[in-house]
Every structure is written in C-alpha cells, then in structure tokens.
C-alpha atoms as a printed R data frame, in Angstrom:
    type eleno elety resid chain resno       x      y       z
1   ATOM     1    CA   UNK     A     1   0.000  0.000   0.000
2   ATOM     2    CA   UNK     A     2   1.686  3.344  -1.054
3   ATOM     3    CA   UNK     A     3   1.888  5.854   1.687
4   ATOM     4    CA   UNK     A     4  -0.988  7.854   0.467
5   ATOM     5    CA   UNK     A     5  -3.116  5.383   1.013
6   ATOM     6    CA   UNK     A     6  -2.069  4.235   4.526
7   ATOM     7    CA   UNK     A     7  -2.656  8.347   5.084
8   ATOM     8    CA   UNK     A     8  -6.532  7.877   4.381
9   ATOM     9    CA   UNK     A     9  -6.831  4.663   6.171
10  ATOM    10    CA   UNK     A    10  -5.375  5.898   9.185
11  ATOM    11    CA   UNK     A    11  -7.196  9.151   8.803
12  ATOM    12    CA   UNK     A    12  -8.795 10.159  12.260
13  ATOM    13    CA   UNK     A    13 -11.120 12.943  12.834
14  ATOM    14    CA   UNK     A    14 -11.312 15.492  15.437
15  ATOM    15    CA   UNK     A    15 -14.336 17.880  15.800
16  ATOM    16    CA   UNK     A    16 -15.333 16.216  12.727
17  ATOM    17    CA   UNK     A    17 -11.977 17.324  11.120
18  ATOM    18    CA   UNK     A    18  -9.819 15.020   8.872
19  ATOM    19    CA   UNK     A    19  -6.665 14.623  10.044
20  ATOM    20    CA   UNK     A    20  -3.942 12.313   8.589
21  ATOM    21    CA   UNK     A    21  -1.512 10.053  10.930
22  ATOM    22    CA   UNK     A    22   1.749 10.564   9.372
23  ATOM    23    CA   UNK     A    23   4.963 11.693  11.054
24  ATOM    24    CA   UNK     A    24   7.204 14.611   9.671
25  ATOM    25    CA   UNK     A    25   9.086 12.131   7.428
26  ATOM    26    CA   UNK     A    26   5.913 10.483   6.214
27  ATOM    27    CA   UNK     A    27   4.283 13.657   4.949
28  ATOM    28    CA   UNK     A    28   7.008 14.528   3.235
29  ATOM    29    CA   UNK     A    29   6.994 11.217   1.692
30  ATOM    30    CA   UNK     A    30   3.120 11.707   0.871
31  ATOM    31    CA   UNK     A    31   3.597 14.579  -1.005
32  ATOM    32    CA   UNK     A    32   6.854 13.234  -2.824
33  ATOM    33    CA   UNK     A    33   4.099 10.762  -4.448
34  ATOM    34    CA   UNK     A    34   1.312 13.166  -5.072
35  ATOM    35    CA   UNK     A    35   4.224 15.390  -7.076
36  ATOM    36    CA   UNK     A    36   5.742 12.622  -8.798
37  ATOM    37    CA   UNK     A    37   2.411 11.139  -9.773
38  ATOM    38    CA   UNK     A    38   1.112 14.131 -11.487
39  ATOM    39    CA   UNK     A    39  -1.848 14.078  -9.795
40  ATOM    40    CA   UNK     A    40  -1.883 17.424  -7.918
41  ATOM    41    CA   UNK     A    41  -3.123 17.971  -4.738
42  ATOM    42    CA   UNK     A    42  -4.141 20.264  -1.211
43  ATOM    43    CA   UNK     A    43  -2.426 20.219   1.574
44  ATOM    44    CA   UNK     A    44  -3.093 21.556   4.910
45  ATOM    45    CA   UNK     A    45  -2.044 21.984   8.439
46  ATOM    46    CA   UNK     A    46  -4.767 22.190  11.021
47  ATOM    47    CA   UNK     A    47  -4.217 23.565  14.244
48  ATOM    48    CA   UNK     A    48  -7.160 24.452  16.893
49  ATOM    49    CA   UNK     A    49  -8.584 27.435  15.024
50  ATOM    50    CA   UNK     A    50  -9.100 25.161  12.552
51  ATOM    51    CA   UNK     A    51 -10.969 22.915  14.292
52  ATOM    52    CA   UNK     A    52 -13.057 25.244  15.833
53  ATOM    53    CA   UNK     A    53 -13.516 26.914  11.807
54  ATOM    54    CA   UNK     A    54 -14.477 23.991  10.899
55  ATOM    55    CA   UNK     A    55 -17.969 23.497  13.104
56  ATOM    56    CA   UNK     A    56 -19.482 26.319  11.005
57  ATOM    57    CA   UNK     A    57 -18.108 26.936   8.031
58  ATOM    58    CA   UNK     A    58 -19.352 24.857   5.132
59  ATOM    59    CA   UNK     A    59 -16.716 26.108   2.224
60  ATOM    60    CA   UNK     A    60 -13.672 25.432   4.929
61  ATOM    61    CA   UNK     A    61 -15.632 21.623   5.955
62  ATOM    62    CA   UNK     A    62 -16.063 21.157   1.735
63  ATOM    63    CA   UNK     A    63 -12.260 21.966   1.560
64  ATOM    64    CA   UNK     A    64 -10.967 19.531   4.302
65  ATOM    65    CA   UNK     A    65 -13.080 16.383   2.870
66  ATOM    66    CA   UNK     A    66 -11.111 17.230  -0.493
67  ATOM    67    CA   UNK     A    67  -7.963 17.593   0.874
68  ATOM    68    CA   UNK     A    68  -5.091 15.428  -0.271
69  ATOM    69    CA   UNK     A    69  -3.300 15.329   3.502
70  ATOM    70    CA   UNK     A    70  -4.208 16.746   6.655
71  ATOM    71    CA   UNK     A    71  -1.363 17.266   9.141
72  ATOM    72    CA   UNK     A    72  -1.522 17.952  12.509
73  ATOM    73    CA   UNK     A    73  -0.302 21.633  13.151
74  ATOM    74    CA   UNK     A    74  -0.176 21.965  16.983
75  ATOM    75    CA   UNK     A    75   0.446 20.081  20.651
76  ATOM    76    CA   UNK     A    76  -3.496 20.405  21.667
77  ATOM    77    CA   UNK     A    77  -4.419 18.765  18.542
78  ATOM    78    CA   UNK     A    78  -1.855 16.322  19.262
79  ATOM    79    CA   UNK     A    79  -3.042 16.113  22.598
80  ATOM    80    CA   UNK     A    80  -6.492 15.608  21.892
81  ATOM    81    CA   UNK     A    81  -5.755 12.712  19.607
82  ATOM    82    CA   UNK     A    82  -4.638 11.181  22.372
83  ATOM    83    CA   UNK     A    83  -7.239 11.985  24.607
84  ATOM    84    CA   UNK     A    84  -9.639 10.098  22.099
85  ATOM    85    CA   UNK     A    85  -7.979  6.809  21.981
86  ATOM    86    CA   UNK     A    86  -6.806  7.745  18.533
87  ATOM    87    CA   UNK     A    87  -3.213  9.269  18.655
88  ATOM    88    CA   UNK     A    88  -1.575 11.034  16.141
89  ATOM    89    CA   UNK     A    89   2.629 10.086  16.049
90  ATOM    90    CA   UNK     A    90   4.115 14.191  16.283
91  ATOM    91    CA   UNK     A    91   3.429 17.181  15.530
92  ATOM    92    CA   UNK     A    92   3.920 18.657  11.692
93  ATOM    93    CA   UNK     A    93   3.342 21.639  12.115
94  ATOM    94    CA   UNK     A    94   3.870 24.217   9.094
95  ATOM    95    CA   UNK     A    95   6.412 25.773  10.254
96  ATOM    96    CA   UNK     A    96   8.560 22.723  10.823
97  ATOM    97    CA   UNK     A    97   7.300 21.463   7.728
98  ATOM    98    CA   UNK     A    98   8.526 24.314   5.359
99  ATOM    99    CA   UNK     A    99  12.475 23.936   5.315
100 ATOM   100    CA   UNK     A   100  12.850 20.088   4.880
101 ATOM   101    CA   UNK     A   101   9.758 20.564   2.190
102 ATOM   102    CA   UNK     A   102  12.018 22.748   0.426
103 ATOM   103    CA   UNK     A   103  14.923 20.760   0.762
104 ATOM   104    CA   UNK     A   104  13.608 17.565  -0.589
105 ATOM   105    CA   UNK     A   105  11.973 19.849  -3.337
106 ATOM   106    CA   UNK     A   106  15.831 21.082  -4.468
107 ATOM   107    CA   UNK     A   107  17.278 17.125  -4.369
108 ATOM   108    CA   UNK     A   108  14.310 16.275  -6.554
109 ATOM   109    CA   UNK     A   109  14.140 19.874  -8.801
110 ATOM   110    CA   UNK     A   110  10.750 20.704  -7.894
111 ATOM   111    CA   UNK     A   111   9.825 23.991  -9.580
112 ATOM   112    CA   UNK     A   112   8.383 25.739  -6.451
113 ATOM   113    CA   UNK     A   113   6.332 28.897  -6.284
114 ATOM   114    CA   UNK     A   114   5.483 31.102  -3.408
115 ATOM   115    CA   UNK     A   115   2.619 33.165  -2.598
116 ATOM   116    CA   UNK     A   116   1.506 35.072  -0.090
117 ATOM   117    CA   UNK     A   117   2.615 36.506   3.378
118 ATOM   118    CA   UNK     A   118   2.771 40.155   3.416
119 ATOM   119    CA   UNK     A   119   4.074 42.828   0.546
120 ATOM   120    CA   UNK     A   120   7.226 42.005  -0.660
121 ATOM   121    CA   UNK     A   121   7.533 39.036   1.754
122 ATOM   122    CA   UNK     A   122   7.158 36.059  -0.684
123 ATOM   123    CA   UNK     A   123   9.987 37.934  -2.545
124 ATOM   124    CA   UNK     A   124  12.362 38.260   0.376
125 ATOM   125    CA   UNK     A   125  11.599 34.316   1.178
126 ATOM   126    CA   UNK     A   126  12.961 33.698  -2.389
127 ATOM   127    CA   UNK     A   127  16.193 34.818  -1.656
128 ATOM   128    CA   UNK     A   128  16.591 33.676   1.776
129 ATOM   129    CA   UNK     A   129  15.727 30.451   0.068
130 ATOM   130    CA   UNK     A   130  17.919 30.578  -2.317
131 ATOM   131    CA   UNK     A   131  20.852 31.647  -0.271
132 ATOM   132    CA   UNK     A   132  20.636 28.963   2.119
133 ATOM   133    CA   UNK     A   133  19.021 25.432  -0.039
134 ATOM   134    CA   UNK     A   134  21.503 25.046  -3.097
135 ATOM   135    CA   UNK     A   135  19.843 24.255  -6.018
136 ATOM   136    CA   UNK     A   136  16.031 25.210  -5.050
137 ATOM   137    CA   UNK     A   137  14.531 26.669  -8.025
138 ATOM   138    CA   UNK     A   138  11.965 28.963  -6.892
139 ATOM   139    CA   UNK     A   139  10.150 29.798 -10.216
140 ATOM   140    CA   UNK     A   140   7.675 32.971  -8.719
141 ATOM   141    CA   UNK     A   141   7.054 34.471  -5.983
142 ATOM   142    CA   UNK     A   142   3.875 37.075  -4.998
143 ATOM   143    CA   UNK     A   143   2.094 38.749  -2.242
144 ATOM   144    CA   UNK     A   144  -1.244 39.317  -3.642
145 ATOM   145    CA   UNK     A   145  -3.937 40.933  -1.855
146 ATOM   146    CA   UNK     A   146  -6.385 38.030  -2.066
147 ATOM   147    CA   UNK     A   147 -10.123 38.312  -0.502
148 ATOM   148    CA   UNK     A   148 -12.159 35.234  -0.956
149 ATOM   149    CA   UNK     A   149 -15.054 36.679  -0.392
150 ATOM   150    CA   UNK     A   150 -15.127 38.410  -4.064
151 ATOM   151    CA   UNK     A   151 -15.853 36.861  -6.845
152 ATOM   152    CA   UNK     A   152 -13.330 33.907  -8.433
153 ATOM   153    CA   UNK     A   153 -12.732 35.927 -11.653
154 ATOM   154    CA   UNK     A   154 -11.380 38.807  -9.536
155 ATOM   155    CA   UNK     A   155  -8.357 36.122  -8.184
156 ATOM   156    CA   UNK     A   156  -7.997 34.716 -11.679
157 ATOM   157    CA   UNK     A   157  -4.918 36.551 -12.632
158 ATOM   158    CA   UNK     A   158  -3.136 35.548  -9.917
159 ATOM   159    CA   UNK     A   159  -4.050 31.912 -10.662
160 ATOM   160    CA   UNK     A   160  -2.670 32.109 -14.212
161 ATOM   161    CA   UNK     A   161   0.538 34.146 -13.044
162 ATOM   162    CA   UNK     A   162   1.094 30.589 -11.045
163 ATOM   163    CA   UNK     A   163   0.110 28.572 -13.544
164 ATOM   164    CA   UNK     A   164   2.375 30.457 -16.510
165 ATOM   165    CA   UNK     A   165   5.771 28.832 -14.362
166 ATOM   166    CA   UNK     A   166   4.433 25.389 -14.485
167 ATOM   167    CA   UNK     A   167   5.410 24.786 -10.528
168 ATOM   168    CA   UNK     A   168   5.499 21.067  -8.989
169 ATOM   169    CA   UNK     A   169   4.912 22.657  -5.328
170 ATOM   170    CA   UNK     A   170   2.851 25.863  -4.179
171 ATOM   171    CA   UNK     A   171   3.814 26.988  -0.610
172 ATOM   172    CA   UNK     A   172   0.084 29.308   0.369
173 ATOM   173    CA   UNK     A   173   1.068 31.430   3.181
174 ATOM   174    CA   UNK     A   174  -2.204 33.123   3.304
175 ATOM   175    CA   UNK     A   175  -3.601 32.197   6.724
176 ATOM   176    CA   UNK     A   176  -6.881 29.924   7.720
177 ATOM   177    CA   UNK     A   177  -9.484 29.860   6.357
178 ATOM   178    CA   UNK     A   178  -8.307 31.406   3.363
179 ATOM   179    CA   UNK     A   179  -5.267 29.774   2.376
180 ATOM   180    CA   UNK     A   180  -7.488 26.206   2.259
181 ATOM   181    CA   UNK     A   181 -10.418 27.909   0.386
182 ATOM   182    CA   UNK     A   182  -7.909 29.762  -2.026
183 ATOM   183    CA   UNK     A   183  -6.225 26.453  -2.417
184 ATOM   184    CA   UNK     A   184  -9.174 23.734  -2.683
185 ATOM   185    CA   UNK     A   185 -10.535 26.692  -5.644
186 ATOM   186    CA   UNK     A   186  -7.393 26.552  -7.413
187 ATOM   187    CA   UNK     A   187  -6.448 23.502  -7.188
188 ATOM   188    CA   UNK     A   188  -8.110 21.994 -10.327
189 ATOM   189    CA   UNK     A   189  -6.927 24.896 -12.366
190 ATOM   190    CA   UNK     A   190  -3.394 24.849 -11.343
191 ATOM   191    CA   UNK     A   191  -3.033 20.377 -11.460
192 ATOM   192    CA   UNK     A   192  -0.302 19.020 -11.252
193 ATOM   193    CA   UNK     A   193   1.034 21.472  -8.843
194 ATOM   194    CA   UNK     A   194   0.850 20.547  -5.358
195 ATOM   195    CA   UNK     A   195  -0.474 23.272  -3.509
196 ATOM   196    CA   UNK     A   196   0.376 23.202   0.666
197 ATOM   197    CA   UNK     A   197  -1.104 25.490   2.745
198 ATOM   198    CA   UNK     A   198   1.606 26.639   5.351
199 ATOM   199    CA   UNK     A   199   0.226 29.873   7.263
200 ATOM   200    CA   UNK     A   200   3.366 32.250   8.545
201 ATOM   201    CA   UNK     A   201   5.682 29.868   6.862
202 ATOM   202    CA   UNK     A   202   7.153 32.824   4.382
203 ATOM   203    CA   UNK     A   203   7.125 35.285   7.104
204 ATOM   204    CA   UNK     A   204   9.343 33.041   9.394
205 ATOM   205    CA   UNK     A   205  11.812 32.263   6.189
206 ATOM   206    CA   UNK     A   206  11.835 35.859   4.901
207 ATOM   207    CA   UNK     A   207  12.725 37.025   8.888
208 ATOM   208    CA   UNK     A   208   9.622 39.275   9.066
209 ATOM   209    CA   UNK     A   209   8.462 37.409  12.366
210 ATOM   210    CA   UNK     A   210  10.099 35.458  14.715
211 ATOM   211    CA   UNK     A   211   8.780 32.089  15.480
212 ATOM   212    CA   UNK     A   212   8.312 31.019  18.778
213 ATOM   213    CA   UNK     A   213  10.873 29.600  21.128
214 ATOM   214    CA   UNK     A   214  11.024 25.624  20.696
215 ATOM   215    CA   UNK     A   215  10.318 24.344  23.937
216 ATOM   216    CA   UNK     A   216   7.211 27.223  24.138
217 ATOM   217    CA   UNK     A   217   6.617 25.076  20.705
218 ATOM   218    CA   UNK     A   218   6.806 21.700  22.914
219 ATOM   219    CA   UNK     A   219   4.765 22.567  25.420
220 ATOM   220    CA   UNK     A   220   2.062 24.233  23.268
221 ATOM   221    CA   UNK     A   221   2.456 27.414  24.215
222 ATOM   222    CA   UNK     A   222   3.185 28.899  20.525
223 ATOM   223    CA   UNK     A   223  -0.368 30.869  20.670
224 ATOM   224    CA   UNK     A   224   0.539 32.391  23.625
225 ATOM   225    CA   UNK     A   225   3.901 34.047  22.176
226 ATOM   226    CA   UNK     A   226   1.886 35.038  19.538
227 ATOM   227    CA   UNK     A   227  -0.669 36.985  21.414
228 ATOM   228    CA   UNK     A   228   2.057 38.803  23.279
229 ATOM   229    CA   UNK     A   229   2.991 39.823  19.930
230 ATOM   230    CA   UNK     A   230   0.516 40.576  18.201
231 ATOM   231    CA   UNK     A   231  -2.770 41.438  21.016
232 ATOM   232    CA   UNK     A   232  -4.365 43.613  19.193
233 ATOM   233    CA   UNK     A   233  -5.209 41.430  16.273
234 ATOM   234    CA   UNK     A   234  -4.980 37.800  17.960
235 ATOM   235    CA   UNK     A   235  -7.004 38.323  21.308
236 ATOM   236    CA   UNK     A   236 -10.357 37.472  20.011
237 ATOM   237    CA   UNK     A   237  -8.659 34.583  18.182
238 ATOM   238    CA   UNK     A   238  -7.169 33.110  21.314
239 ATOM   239    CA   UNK     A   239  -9.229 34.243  24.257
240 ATOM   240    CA   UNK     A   240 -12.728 34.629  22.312
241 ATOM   241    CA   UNK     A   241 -12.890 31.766  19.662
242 ATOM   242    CA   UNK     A   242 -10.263 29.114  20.375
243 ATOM   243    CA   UNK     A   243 -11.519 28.022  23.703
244 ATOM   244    CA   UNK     A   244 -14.564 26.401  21.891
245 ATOM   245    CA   UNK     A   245 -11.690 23.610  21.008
246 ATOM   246    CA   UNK     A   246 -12.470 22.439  24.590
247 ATOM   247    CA   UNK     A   247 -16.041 21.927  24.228
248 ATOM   248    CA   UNK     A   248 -15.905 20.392  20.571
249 ATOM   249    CA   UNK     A   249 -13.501 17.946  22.690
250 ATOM   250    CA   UNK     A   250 -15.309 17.382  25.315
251 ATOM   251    CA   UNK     A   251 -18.214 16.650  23.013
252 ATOM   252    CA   UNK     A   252 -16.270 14.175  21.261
253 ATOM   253    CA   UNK     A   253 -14.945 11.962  24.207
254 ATOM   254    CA   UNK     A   254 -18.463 12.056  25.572
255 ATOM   255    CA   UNK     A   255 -20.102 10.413  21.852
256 ATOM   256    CA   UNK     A   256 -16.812  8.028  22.323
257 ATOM   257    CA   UNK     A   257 -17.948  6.671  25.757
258 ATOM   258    CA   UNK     A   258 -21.373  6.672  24.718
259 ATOM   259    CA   UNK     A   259 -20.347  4.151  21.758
C-alpha cells in the first residue's frame, strides 16, 4: 500500500476534522508521491482554530473532505488525539514542515512557487531560500492581496501568473481559512502542482516574524507568544474563539464513551 493510502486509512477525525496520521518524514513522503504522480493535490495543516472553523463553516468543511493530507499543526491537537484513543505520532506543524519541504523539493528539482505573506515578503523568502538550499529553483514568488469573499474571476490573474511557471509545489502562506479555500478553488486549475497550505511559513523564512521559542513550541504554548505579539489582532482569536476547542472535545470523548 503506497503511503498515500495508509494516510486515508489511518485518517482520524477530530471535531469532525480530517486529520492524517503521518509523522514529519511520512508527509514529506506523501507529497513526494502526489508530485511525482502528477496528480496534484491540497495540503493543509490544522491547528485548533481550525478545528473550531471547521464546526461552522461549510466552504472550509467542503475543503478539508477534499484535501489530499491533513497534518496535525499543533500540541493540543496532538493532545487531543490522544485523549480520544486515537493518537496522532508528532506534531507537523507548518512551520517545521517548510524547510525540509524545500529541501527535498531542491534534491528532486521541484519547480516551487510562493505566494503570499505580506508585501514584498514572498519575494524576500525567495532569496533567503535561495541563499541557504543550493539548487532550489523557486520559479515565482507574490504577495497578492487576495479576498475570498469576491468573486473567483477577480483572483484569476493571480491563478494564471502561477500557472504560466508550471510549478510542482505551491507553498500558500495566506492564513486559515483562506489559504485552504484559495487552495481547494485553485487547485483543479493549477493540477499538477501541489499546492500546501503553510500559514506564517514565508514570514518566518523571509525574517519578518520570529517564530516562537522551541520548547514554548513543545509545550504548546506557541499561541501564547503570539498573542504577546501581536494582542491587538490575535485576542479574540485566542481568548474569544479558540476556547470552543475544549467543548468540541469534550463533546467528542463524551459520543466516544457513549459508543
């Protein structure tokens, strides 16, 4: 069985969300066969926002049941596979994702295309990038303003500047939920790319924002680093929205011991 396939088998579901159990080296190999079997495919990496996104938004649930992979992007999703008897091997998180992505792209020349992330960040990425993978060939790279609540003829430009430089991977860096929707809209037109959504991913490579430090990482305390930076525009995230995660979880264990 390839290691796609083992992906959906073993696919468990949190809050109703799809979520593949693969480690770091296993997603990597996933995608290595959706590239190299010219199939195309979406990518994504829920965390708890995600989750709690998911319980109402139709367009982000019709995304997720498309997706190619879903991997785990977060210790209290990690956690809570646990807590349901169905436990997810580590963390692959985005962020941790990105660089060995990008290396295996360069050993296999990938074409790889980046969008998104602030102005004139996918552009700085590119040559951070390309200073420090030899041989990456990063074939584009734009920071569109992108609002998917307009209509899809307003974003096709963009999709045919992408598709004009014939990329093998697409690292999205336009956060949730509209990274996913951008990508599971695209994805059709812009086959056989592989398309990966990867949230801050550009912004940490182009040095625009610092990630958090690892063992706040390990202990799954990235969102609160985050909200220290940025209050202003995360605390409703964090302190409004996210705690929801706890009763979608509680929810769930309760239908498990009821089965």
């Amino acid at each position: 069985m390839s290691e796609k396939a083992r992906a959906i088998s073993l696919r468990v579901r949190i809050g109703g969300l799809p979520i593949d159990r693969l480690t770091l080296e296993g997603a990597i190999a996933a995608i290595d066969e959706l590239v190299s079997s010219g199939r195309g495919g979406a990518v994504f990496t829920p965390n708890v926002d995600h989750v709690v996104e998911y319980q109402d938004n139709p367009r982000l649930r019709e995304a997720y049941e498309a997706a190619s992979l879903s991997l785990v992007d977060g210790i209290p999703v990690l956690w809570a596979s646990h807590l349901l008897g169905e436990p997810l091997p580590e963390k692959v998180s985005g962020s941790d994702l990105v660089t060995p992505l990008l290396r295996h792209a360069a050993k296999q020349n990938w074409r790889v295309f980046l969008l998104g992330g602030g102005e004139g960040v996918a552009q700085m990425a590119k040559q951070s990038l390309e200073d420090s993978i030899p041989g990456i060939d990063v074939v584009g790279a734009l920071s569109p303003r992108i609002d998917m609540r307009e209509k899809s003829e307003v974003r096709a430009p963009i999709v045919e500047a992408v598709g004009r430089a014939a990329p093998h991977l697409v690292i999205v860096a336009l956060g949730a939920p509209k990274q996913e929707l951008f990508i599971h809209e695209t994805r059709e037109a812009l086959r056989p790319a592989v398309l990966v959504g990867l949230g801050a991913s550009l912004d940490f490579i182009a040095g625009t924002v610092p990630r958090a430090p690892a063992w706040m990482s390990r202990s799954g305390l990235e969102w609160l680093f985050r909200l220290a930076r940025e209050p202003r525009r995360l605390w409703r995230r964090y302190l409004v929205r996210d705690p929801r995660f706890l009763l979608i979880l509680a929810r769930s264990l309760g239908q498990r011991e009821r089965e």
